[in-house]
């Protein structure tokens, strides 16, 4: 039994992958609470896909340098998120319409740029589908520093973000800079998505953001408790998923997402059963 847990850790890439899964799970779960409570799932998915132009430009300029690709992806995500807010305010259209416009345009630009890159299917595939086992020590430091900044900002502005999330009218009455905190939340979401892309890829990032907080919502209704529970669930999904990928030879990102989904189904079924017996 001990060998079952220790054998994978004999490999350095598994150790780094496990640390990456823990860090990404905690950051995305905490930010994901806002995504779930504010109904921002579509925005999260759109931002994940709007990073493709940045990834392609970074590759054209710097080759397969993962650090450069990371920062280009982050810059593109920030530009896309702020553009969505600007278009929705200036054009006086619904935010979901602005998201659709920016999402479609940026994704199309990304596809067009990627199609010009030779061997893009090989070199950029880890951004599309994730490559948590290919995380380097430098990647870990980058994820840890950016994740720490995200968590620190959430702790620093926890009360303000909570008021803006649950009662924007009250926030305006209290003369809080609602626009600033909306932009801050968009920036935090963009940073979390960029962190997650390296582990689970563009295609599965939304699940890491949404599933653990949605599961935690069945267990508690207090916001700070929901963040803690969501982070713990994300950590469990990351560890179990990574071990499953090792022993069953399946994609690690997909294994983590499937594990998180299985936990959601179990908690949801348990909550339904408890309501029926109550």
PDB file of N, CA, C and O in Angstrom, residues 29-93:
ATOM      1  N   UNK A  29      -9.736  27.466  -7.531  1.00  0.00           N
ATOM      2  CA  UNK A  29     -10.915  27.211  -6.719  1.00  0.00           C
ATOM      3  C   UNK A  29     -11.370  28.472  -5.999  1.00  0.00           C
ATOM      4  O   UNK A  29     -12.573  28.769  -5.928  1.00  0.00           O
ATOM      5  N   UNK A  30     -10.413  29.234  -5.468  1.00  0.00           N
ATOM      6  CA  UNK A  30     -10.755  30.466  -4.755  1.00  0.00           C
ATOM      7  C   UNK A  30     -11.359  31.496  -5.710  1.00  0.00           C
ATOM      8  O   UNK A  30     -12.408  32.079  -5.437  1.00  0.00           O
ATOM      9  N   UNK A  31     -10.706  31.725  -6.841  1.00  0.00           N
ATOM     10  CA  UNK A  31     -11.241  32.662  -7.829  1.00  0.00           C
ATOM     11  C   UNK A  31     -12.537  32.127  -8.424  1.00  0.00           C
ATOM     12  O   UNK A  31     -13.464  32.884  -8.724  1.00  0.00           O
ATOM     13  N   UNK A  32     -12.627  30.811  -8.556  1.00  0.00           N
ATOM     14  CA  UNK A  32     -13.826  30.196  -9.128  1.00  0.00           C
ATOM     15  C   UNK A  32     -15.076  30.423  -8.312  1.00  0.00           C
ATOM     16  O   UNK A  32     -16.194  30.369  -8.852  1.00  0.00           O
ATOM     17  N   UNK A  33     -14.930  30.697  -7.013  1.00  0.00           N
ATOM     18  CA  UNK A  33     -16.099  31.006  -6.191  1.00  0.00           C
ATOM     19  C   UNK A  33     -16.803  32.245  -6.744  1.00  0.00           C
ATOM     20  O   UNK A  33     -18.033  32.292  -6.840  1.00  0.00           O
ATOM     21  N   UNK A  34     -16.031  33.249  -7.129  1.00  0.00           N
ATOM     22  CA  UNK A  34     -16.626  34.448  -7.730  1.00  0.00           C
ATOM     23  C   UNK A  34     -17.249  34.123  -9.089  1.00  0.00           C
ATOM     24  O   UNK A  34     -18.295  34.676  -9.449  1.00  0.00           O
ATOM     25  N   UNK A  35     -16.588  33.247  -9.835  1.00  0.00           N
ATOM     26  CA  UNK A  35     -17.125  32.849 -11.139  1.00  0.00           C
ATOM     27  C   UNK A  35     -18.499  32.206 -10.989  1.00  0.00           C
ATOM     28  O   UNK A  35     -19.429  32.506 -11.741  1.00  0.00           O
ATOM     29  N   UNK A  36     -18.653  31.329  -9.992  1.00  0.00           N
ATOM     30  CA  UNK A  36     -19.919  30.636  -9.766  1.00  0.00           C
ATOM     31  C   UNK A  36     -20.980  31.591  -9.223  1.00  0.00           C
ATOM     32  O   UNK A  36     -22.120  31.624  -9.707  1.00  0.00           O
ATOM     33  N   UNK A  37     -20.611  32.388  -8.224  1.00  0.00           N
ATOM     34  CA  UNK A  37     -21.584  33.270  -7.579  1.00  0.00           C
ATOM     35  C   UNK A  37     -22.057  34.394  -8.501  1.00  0.00           C
ATOM     36  O   UNK A  37     -23.205  34.832  -8.410  1.00  0.00           O
ATOM     37  N   UNK A  38     -21.192  34.849  -9.390  1.00  0.00           N
ATOM     38  CA  UNK A  38     -21.543  35.951 -10.282  1.00  0.00           C
ATOM     39  C   UNK A  38     -21.971  35.480 -11.673  1.00  0.00           C
ATOM     40  O   UNK A  38     -22.239  36.296 -12.552  1.00  0.00           O
ATOM     41  N   UNK A  39     -22.043  34.180 -11.876  1.00  0.00           N
ATOM     42  CA  UNK A  39     -22.467  33.657 -13.169  1.00  0.00           C
ATOM     43  C   UNK A  39     -21.519  34.033 -14.295  1.00  0.00           C
ATOM     44  O   UNK A  39     -21.953  34.444 -15.379  1.00  0.00           O
ATOM     45  N   UNK A  40     -20.209  33.879 -14.046  1.00  0.00           N
ATOM     46  CA  UNK A  40     -19.198  34.297 -15.019  1.00  0.00           C
ATOM     47  C   UNK A  40     -18.572  33.119 -15.761  1.00  0.00           C
ATOM     48  O   UNK A  40     -17.477  33.238 -16.311  1.00  0.00           O
ATOM     49  N   UNK A  41     -19.264  31.980 -15.780  1.00  0.00           N
ATOM     50  CA  UNK A  41     -18.685  30.789 -16.402  1.00  0.00           C
ATOM     51  C   UNK A  41     -18.403  31.006 -17.888  1.00  0.00           C
ATOM     52  O   UNK A  41     -17.350  30.601 -18.399  1.00  0.00           O
ATOM     53  N   UNK A  42     -19.339  31.648 -18.580  1.00  0.00           N
ATOM     54  CA  UNK A  42     -19.143  31.905 -20.014  1.00  0.00           C
ATOM     55  C   UNK A  42     -17.937  32.809 -20.231  1.00  0.00           C
ATOM     56  O   UNK A  42     -17.150  32.607 -21.151  1.00  0.00           O
ATOM     57  N   UNK A  43     -17.778  33.810 -19.350  1.00  0.00           N
ATOM     58  CA  UNK A  43     -16.635  34.703 -19.457  1.00  0.00           C
ATOM     59  C   UNK A  43     -15.333  33.935 -19.236  1.00  0.00           C
ATOM     60  O   UNK A  43     -14.348  34.150 -19.951  1.00  0.00           O
ATOM     61  N   UNK A  44     -15.316  33.047 -18.252  1.00  0.00           N
ATOM     62  CA  UNK A  44     -14.122  32.259 -17.989  1.00  0.00           C
ATOM     63  C   UNK A  44     -13.732  31.404 -19.180  1.00  0.00           C
ATOM     64  O   UNK A  44     -12.551  31.324 -19.553  1.00  0.00           O
ATOM     65  N   UNK A  45     -14.708  30.757 -19.790  1.00  0.00           N
ATOM     66  CA  UNK A  45     -14.437  29.927 -20.958  1.00  0.00           C
ATOM     67  C   UNK A  45     -13.943  30.777 -22.114  1.00  0.00           C
ATOM     68  O   UNK A  45     -13.004  30.394 -22.836  1.00  0.00           O
ATOM     69  N   UNK A  46     -14.571  31.948 -22.299  1.00  0.00           N
ATOM     70  CA  UNK A  46     -14.169  32.833 -23.394  1.00  0.00           C
ATOM     71  C   UNK A  46     -12.737  33.320 -23.213  1.00  0.00           C
ATOM     72  O   UNK A  46     -11.948  33.327 -24.159  1.00  0.00           O
ATOM     73  N   UNK A  47     -12.375  33.726 -21.985  1.00  0.00           N
ATOM     74  CA  UNK A  47     -11.018  34.213 -21.744  1.00  0.00           C
ATOM     75  C   UNK A  47      -9.978  33.131 -22.005  1.00  0.00           C
ATOM     76  O   UNK A  47      -8.878  33.416 -22.494  1.00  0.00           O
ATOM     77  N   UNK A  48     -10.315  31.888 -21.655  1.00  0.00           N
ATOM     78  CA  UNK A  48      -9.380  30.796 -21.909  1.00  0.00           C
ATOM     79  C   UNK A  48      -9.068  30.669 -23.394  1.00  0.00           C
ATOM     80  O   UNK A  48      -7.918  30.420 -23.788  1.00  0.00           O
ATOM     81  N   UNK A  49     -10.075  30.859 -24.223  1.00  0.00           N
ATOM     82  CA  UNK A  49      -9.878  30.714 -25.661  1.00  0.00           C
ATOM     83  C   UNK A  49      -9.282  31.972 -26.301  1.00  0.00           C
ATOM     84  O   UNK A  49      -8.637  31.892 -27.352  1.00  0.00           O
ATOM     85  N   UNK A  50      -9.510  33.139 -25.687  1.00  0.00           N
ATOM     86  CA  UNK A  50      -8.957  34.360 -26.275  1.00  0.00           C
ATOM     87  C   UNK A  50      -7.454  34.462 -26.082  1.00  0.00           C
ATOM     88  O   UNK A  50      -6.822  35.378 -26.618  1.00  0.00           O
ATOM     89  N   UNK A  51      -6.852  33.549 -25.336  1.00  0.00           N
ATOM     90  CA  UNK A  51      -5.401  33.574 -25.148  1.00  0.00           C
ATOM     91  C   UNK A  51      -4.646  33.008 -26.343  1.00  0.00           C
ATOM     92  O   UNK A  51      -3.429  33.155 -26.434  1.00  0.00           O
ATOM     93  N   UNK A  52      -5.349  32.373 -27.244  1.00  0.00           N
ATOM     94  CA  UNK A  52      -4.678  31.740 -28.384  1.00  0.00           C
ATOM     95  C   UNK A  52      -3.844  32.712 -29.219  1.00  0.00           C
ATOM     96  O   UNK A  52      -2.727  32.369 -29.622  1.00  0.00           O
ATOM     97  N   UNK A  53      -4.326  33.951 -29.498  1.00  0.00           N
ATOM     98  CA  UNK A  53      -3.472  34.873 -30.260  1.00  0.00           C
ATOM     99  C   UNK A  53      -2.164  35.188 -29.532  1.00  0.00           C
ATOM    100  O   UNK A  53      -1.101  35.252 -30.164  1.00  0.00           O
ATOM    101  N   UNK A  54      -2.237  35.375 -28.208  1.00  0.00           N
ATOM    102  CA  UNK A  54      -1.031  35.649 -27.448  1.00  0.00           C
ATOM    103  C   UNK A  54      -0.052  34.494 -27.492  1.00  0.00           C
ATOM    104  O   UNK A  54       1.170  34.684 -27.614  1.00  0.00           O
ATOM    105  N   UNK A  55      -0.585  33.275 -27.390  1.00  0.00           N
ATOM    106  CA  UNK A  55       0.271  32.091 -27.453  1.00  0.00           C
ATOM    107  C   UNK A  55       0.950  31.987 -28.821  1.00  0.00           C
ATOM    108  O   UNK A  55       2.146  31.708 -28.918  1.00  0.00           O
ATOM    109  N   UNK A  56       0.166  32.251 -29.875  1.00  0.00           N
ATOM    110  CA  UNK A  56       0.725  32.169 -31.226  1.00  0.00           C
ATOM    111  C   UNK A  56       1.773  33.255 -31.460  1.00  0.00           C
ATOM    112  O   UNK A  56       2.843  32.985 -32.027  1.00  0.00           O
ATOM    113  N   UNK A  57       1.483  34.482 -31.018  1.00  0.00           N
ATOM    114  CA  UNK A  57       2.447  35.577 -31.194  1.00  0.00           C
ATOM    115  C   UNK A  57       3.720  35.290 -30.397  1.00  0.00           C
ATOM    116  O   UNK A  57       4.838  35.504 -30.874  1.00  0.00           O
ATOM    117  N   UNK A  58       3.543  34.814 -29.166  1.00  0.00           N
ATOM    118  CA  UNK A  58       4.696  34.475 -28.350  1.00  0.00           C
ATOM    119  C   UNK A  58       5.559  33.415 -29.002  1.00  0.00           C
ATOM    120  O   UNK A  58       6.798  33.473 -28.945  1.00  0.00           O
ATOM    121  N   UNK A  59       4.920  32.439 -29.643  1.00  0.00           N
ATOM    122  CA  UNK A  59       5.673  31.379 -30.315  1.00  0.00           C
ATOM    123  C   UNK A  59       6.409  31.922 -31.538  1.00  0.00           C
ATOM    124  O   UNK A  59       7.562  31.562 -31.796  1.00  0.00           O
ATOM    125  N   UNK A  60       5.742  32.799 -32.288  1.00  0.00           N
ATOM    126  CA  UNK A  60       6.377  33.375 -33.471  1.00  0.00           C
ATOM    127  C   UNK A  60       7.591  34.212 -33.110  1.00  0.00           C
ATOM    128  O   UNK A  60       8.587  34.238 -33.841  1.00  0.00           O
ATOM    129  N   UNK A  61       7.528  34.895 -31.961  1.00  0.00           N
ATOM    130  CA  UNK A  61       8.613  35.789 -31.557  1.00  0.00           C
ATOM    131  C   UNK A  61       9.698  35.085 -30.744  1.00  0.00           C
ATOM    132  O   UNK A  61      10.876  35.434 -30.835  1.00  0.00           O
ATOM    133  N   UNK A  62       9.296  34.114 -29.932  1.00  0.00           N
ATOM    134  CA  UNK A  62      10.241  33.504 -28.988  1.00  0.00           C
ATOM    135  C   UNK A  62      10.360  31.994 -29.104  1.00  0.00           C
ATOM    136  O   UNK A  62      11.012  31.361 -28.263  1.00  0.00           O
ATOM    137  N   UNK A  63       9.713  31.399 -30.093  1.00  0.00           N
ATOM    138  CA  UNK A  63       9.781  29.955 -30.238  1.00  0.00           C
ATOM    139  C   UNK A  63       9.011  29.258 -29.130  1.00  0.00           C
ATOM    140  O   UNK A  63       7.980  29.734 -28.662  1.00  0.00           O
ATOM    141  N   UNK A  64       9.531  28.125 -28.680  1.00  0.00           N
ATOM    142  CA  UNK A  64       8.834  27.304 -27.695  1.00  0.00           C
ATOM    143  C   UNK A  64       9.180  27.684 -26.252  1.00  0.00           C
ATOM    144  O   UNK A  64       8.999  26.877 -25.338  1.00  0.00           O
ATOM    145  N   UNK A  65       9.687  28.897 -26.036  1.00  0.00           N
ATOM    146  CA  UNK A  65       9.998  29.364 -24.686  1.00  0.00           C
ATOM    147  C   UNK A  65       8.712  29.463 -23.870  1.00  0.00           C
ATOM    148  O   UNK A  65       7.882  30.338 -24.094  1.00  0.00           O
ATOM    149  N   UNK A  66       8.540  28.558 -22.898  1.00  0.00           N
ATOM    150  CA  UNK A  66       7.294  28.486 -22.140  1.00  0.00           C
ATOM    151  C   UNK A  66       7.060  29.745 -21.317  1.00  0.00           C
ATOM    152  O   UNK A  66       5.919  30.178 -21.132  1.00  0.00           O
ATOM    153  N   UNK A  67       8.142  30.359 -20.832  1.00  0.00           N
ATOM    154  CA  UNK A  67       7.992  31.583 -20.062  1.00  0.00           C
ATOM    155  C   UNK A  67       7.412  32.708 -20.900  1.00  0.00           C
ATOM    156  O   UNK A  67       6.495  33.423 -20.472  1.00  0.00           O
ATOM    157  N   UNK A  68       7.944  32.874 -22.118  1.00  0.00           N
ATOM    158  CA  UNK A  68       7.445  33.914 -23.011  1.00  0.00           C
ATOM    159  C   UNK A  68       5.991  33.657 -23.395  1.00  0.00           C
ATOM    160  O   UNK A  68       5.166  34.580 -23.418  1.00  0.00           O
ATOM    161  N   UNK A  69       5.676  32.408 -23.690  1.00  0.00           N
ATOM    162  CA  UNK A  69       4.293  32.061 -24.033  1.00  0.00           C
ATOM    163  C   UNK A  69       3.351  32.370 -22.878  1.00  0.00           C
ATOM    164  O   UNK A  69       2.231  32.834 -23.075  1.00  0.00           O
ATOM    165  N   UNK A  70       3.814  32.114 -21.660  1.00  0.00           N
ATOM    166  CA  UNK A  70       3.008  32.377 -20.471  1.00  0.00           C
ATOM    167  C   UNK A  70       2.646  33.854 -20.370  1.00  0.00           C
ATOM    168  O   UNK A  70       1.481  34.218 -20.173  1.00  0.00           O
ATOM    169  N   UNK A  71       3.639  34.720 -20.515  1.00  0.00           N
ATOM    170  CA  UNK A  71       3.387  36.153 -20.356  1.00  0.00           C
ATOM    171  C   UNK A  71       2.588  36.723 -21.520  1.00  0.00           C
ATOM    172  O   UNK A  71       1.756  37.620 -21.326  1.00  0.00           O
ATOM    173  N   UNK A  72       2.812  36.216 -22.720  1.00  0.00           N
ATOM    174  CA  UNK A  72       1.997  36.644 -23.851  1.00  0.00           C
ATOM    175  C   UNK A  72       0.540  36.229 -23.662  1.00  0.00           C
ATOM    176  O   UNK A  72      -0.379  36.988 -23.975  1.00  0.00           O
ATOM    177  N   UNK A  73       0.318  35.028 -23.148  1.00  0.00           N
ATOM    178  CA  UNK A  73      -1.045  34.562 -22.883  1.00  0.00           C
ATOM    179  C   UNK A  73      -1.711  35.433 -21.824  1.00  0.00           C
ATOM    180  O   UNK A  73      -2.897  35.802 -21.950  1.00  0.00           O
ATOM    181  N   UNK A  74      -0.982  35.780 -20.772  1.00  0.00           N
ATOM    182  CA  UNK A  74      -1.529  36.626 -19.723  1.00  0.00           C
ATOM    183  C   UNK A  74      -1.890  38.004 -20.270  1.00  0.00           C
ATOM    184  O   UNK A  74      -2.966  38.542 -19.974  1.00  0.00           O
ATOM    185  N   UNK A  75      -1.003  38.583 -21.072  1.00  0.00           N
ATOM    186  CA  UNK A  75      -1.282  39.894 -21.650  1.00  0.00           C
ATOM    187  C   UNK A  75      -2.515  39.878 -22.532  1.00  0.00           C
ATOM    188  O   UNK A  75      -3.354  40.793 -22.472  1.00  0.00           O
ATOM    189  N   UNK A  76      -2.654  38.840 -23.343  1.00  0.00           N
ATOM    190  CA  UNK A  76      -3.820  38.723 -24.216  1.00  0.00           C
ATOM    191  C   UNK A  76      -5.100  38.567 -23.407  1.00  0.00           C
ATOM    192  O   UNK A  76      -6.136  39.149 -23.745  1.00  0.00           O
ATOM    193  N   UNK A  77      -5.036  37.799 -22.332  1.00  0.00           N
ATOM    194  CA  UNK A  77      -6.214  37.599 -21.490  1.00  0.00           C
ATOM    195  C   UNK A  77      -6.644  38.905 -20.835  1.00  0.00           C
ATOM    196  O   UNK A  77      -7.851  39.212 -20.759  1.00  0.00           O
ATOM    197  N   UNK A  78      -5.679  39.691 -20.367  1.00  0.00           N
ATOM    198  CA  UNK A  78      -6.010  40.974 -19.744  1.00  0.00           C
ATOM    199  C   UNK A  78      -6.620  41.934 -20.766  1.00  0.00           C
ATOM    200  O   UNK A  78      -7.622  42.603 -20.476  1.00  0.00           O
ATOM    201  N   UNK A  79      -6.035  41.996 -21.945  1.00  0.00           N
ATOM    202  CA  UNK A  79      -6.574  42.867 -22.999  1.00  0.00           C
ATOM    203  C   UNK A  79      -7.992  42.445 -23.362  1.00  0.00           C
ATOM    204  O   UNK A  79      -8.894  43.283 -23.519  1.00  0.00           O
ATOM    205  N   UNK A  80      -8.220  41.138 -23.485  1.00  0.00           N
ATOM    206  CA  UNK A  80      -9.547  40.637 -23.846  1.00  0.00           C
ATOM    207  C   UNK A  80     -10.576  40.953 -22.768  1.00  0.00           C
ATOM    208  O   UNK A  80     -11.698  41.381 -23.065  1.00  0.00           O
ATOM    209  N   UNK A  81     -10.203  40.740 -21.497  1.00  0.00           N
ATOM    210  CA  UNK A  81     -11.151  40.977 -20.406  1.00  0.00           C
ATOM    211  C   UNK A  81     -11.522  42.449 -20.311  1.00  0.00           C
ATOM    212  O   UNK A  81     -12.700  42.795 -20.147  1.00  0.00           O
ATOM    213  N   UNK A  82     -10.533  43.334 -20.442  1.00  0.00           N
ATOM    214  CA  UNK A  82     -10.824  44.770 -20.365  1.00  0.00           C
ATOM    215  C   UNK A  82     -11.594  45.241 -21.608  1.00  0.00           C
ATOM    216  O   UNK A  82     -12.424  46.149 -21.521  1.00  0.00           O
ATOM    217  N   UNK A  83     -11.330  44.610 -22.751  1.00  0.00           N
ATOM    218  CA  UNK A  83     -12.061  44.963 -23.974  1.00  0.00           C
ATOM    219  C   UNK A  83     -13.542  44.614 -23.854  1.00  0.00           C
ATOM    220  O   UNK A  83     -14.405  45.365 -24.321  1.00  0.00           O
ATOM    221  N   UNK A  84     -13.817  43.479 -23.232  1.00  0.00           N
ATOM    222  CA  UNK A  84     -15.209  43.073 -23.035  1.00  0.00           C
ATOM    223  C   UNK A  84     -15.957  44.111 -22.205  1.00  0.00           C
ATOM    224  O   UNK A  84     -17.077  44.522 -22.531  1.00  0.00           O
ATOM    225  N   UNK A  85     -15.323  44.565 -21.117  1.00  0.00           N
ATOM    226  CA  UNK A  85     -15.945  45.584 -20.280  1.00  0.00           C
ATOM    227  C   UNK A  85     -16.128  46.893 -21.015  1.00  0.00           C
ATOM    228  O   UNK A  85     -17.180  47.543 -20.895  1.00  0.00           O
ATOM    229  N   UNK A  86     -15.134  47.290 -21.793  1.00  0.00           N
ATOM    230  CA  UNK A  86     -15.217  48.561 -22.513  1.00  0.00           C
ATOM    231  C   UNK A  86     -16.300  48.529 -23.585  1.00  0.00           C
ATOM    232  O   UNK A  86     -17.064  49.488 -23.745  1.00  0.00           O
ATOM    233  N   UNK A  87     -16.388  47.415 -24.318  1.00  0.00           N
ATOM    234  CA  UNK A  87     -17.395  47.310 -25.377  1.00  0.00           C
ATOM    235  C   UNK A  87     -18.804  47.311 -24.795  1.00  0.00           C
ATOM    236  O   UNK A  87     -19.713  47.989 -25.305  1.00  0.00           O
ATOM    237  N   UNK A  88     -19.011  46.573 -23.721  1.00  0.00           N
ATOM    238  CA  UNK A  88     -20.339  46.487 -23.121  1.00  0.00           C
ATOM    239  C   UNK A  88     -20.797  47.841 -22.579  1.00  0.00           C
ATOM    240  O   UNK A  88     -21.981  48.173 -22.619  1.00  0.00           O
ATOM    241  N   UNK A  89     -19.867  48.653 -22.091  1.00  0.00           N
ATOM    242  CA  UNK A  89     -20.223  49.960 -21.547  1.00  0.00           C
ATOM    243  C   UNK A  89     -20.382  50.998 -22.656  1.00  0.00           C
ATOM    244  O   UNK A  89     -21.352  51.756 -22.673  1.00  0.00           O
ATOM    245  N   UNK A  90     -19.444  51.024 -23.598  1.00  0.00           N
ATOM    246  CA  UNK A  90     -19.473  52.048 -24.636  1.00  0.00           C
ATOM    247  C   UNK A  90     -20.595  51.817 -25.645  1.00  0.00           C
ATOM    248  O   UNK A  90     -21.259  52.765 -26.078  1.00  0.00           O
ATOM    249  N   UNK A  91     -20.796  50.559 -26.027  1.00  0.00           N
ATOM    250  CA  UNK A  91     -21.813  50.249 -27.031  1.00  0.00           C
ATOM    251  C   UNK A  91     -23.182  49.998 -26.424  1.00  0.00           C
ATOM    252  O   UNK A  91     -24.167  49.804 -27.150  1.00  0.00           O
ATOM    253  N   UNK A  92     -23.252  49.970 -25.098  1.00  0.00           N
ATOM    254  CA  UNK A  92     -24.514  49.753 -24.391  1.00  0.00           C
ATOM    255  C   UNK A  92     -25.203  48.459 -24.837  1.00  0.00           C
ATOM    256  O   UNK A  92     -26.401  48.427 -25.152  1.00  0.00           O
ATOM    257  N   UNK A  93     -24.421  47.401 -24.886  1.00  0.00           N
ATOM    258  CA  UNK A  93     -24.969  46.088 -25.206  1.00  0.00           C
ATOM    259  C   UNK A  93     -24.740  45.174 -24.010  1.00  0.00           C
ATOM    260  O   UNK A  93     -23.943  45.482 -23.123  1.00  0.00           O
TER     261      UNK A  93
END
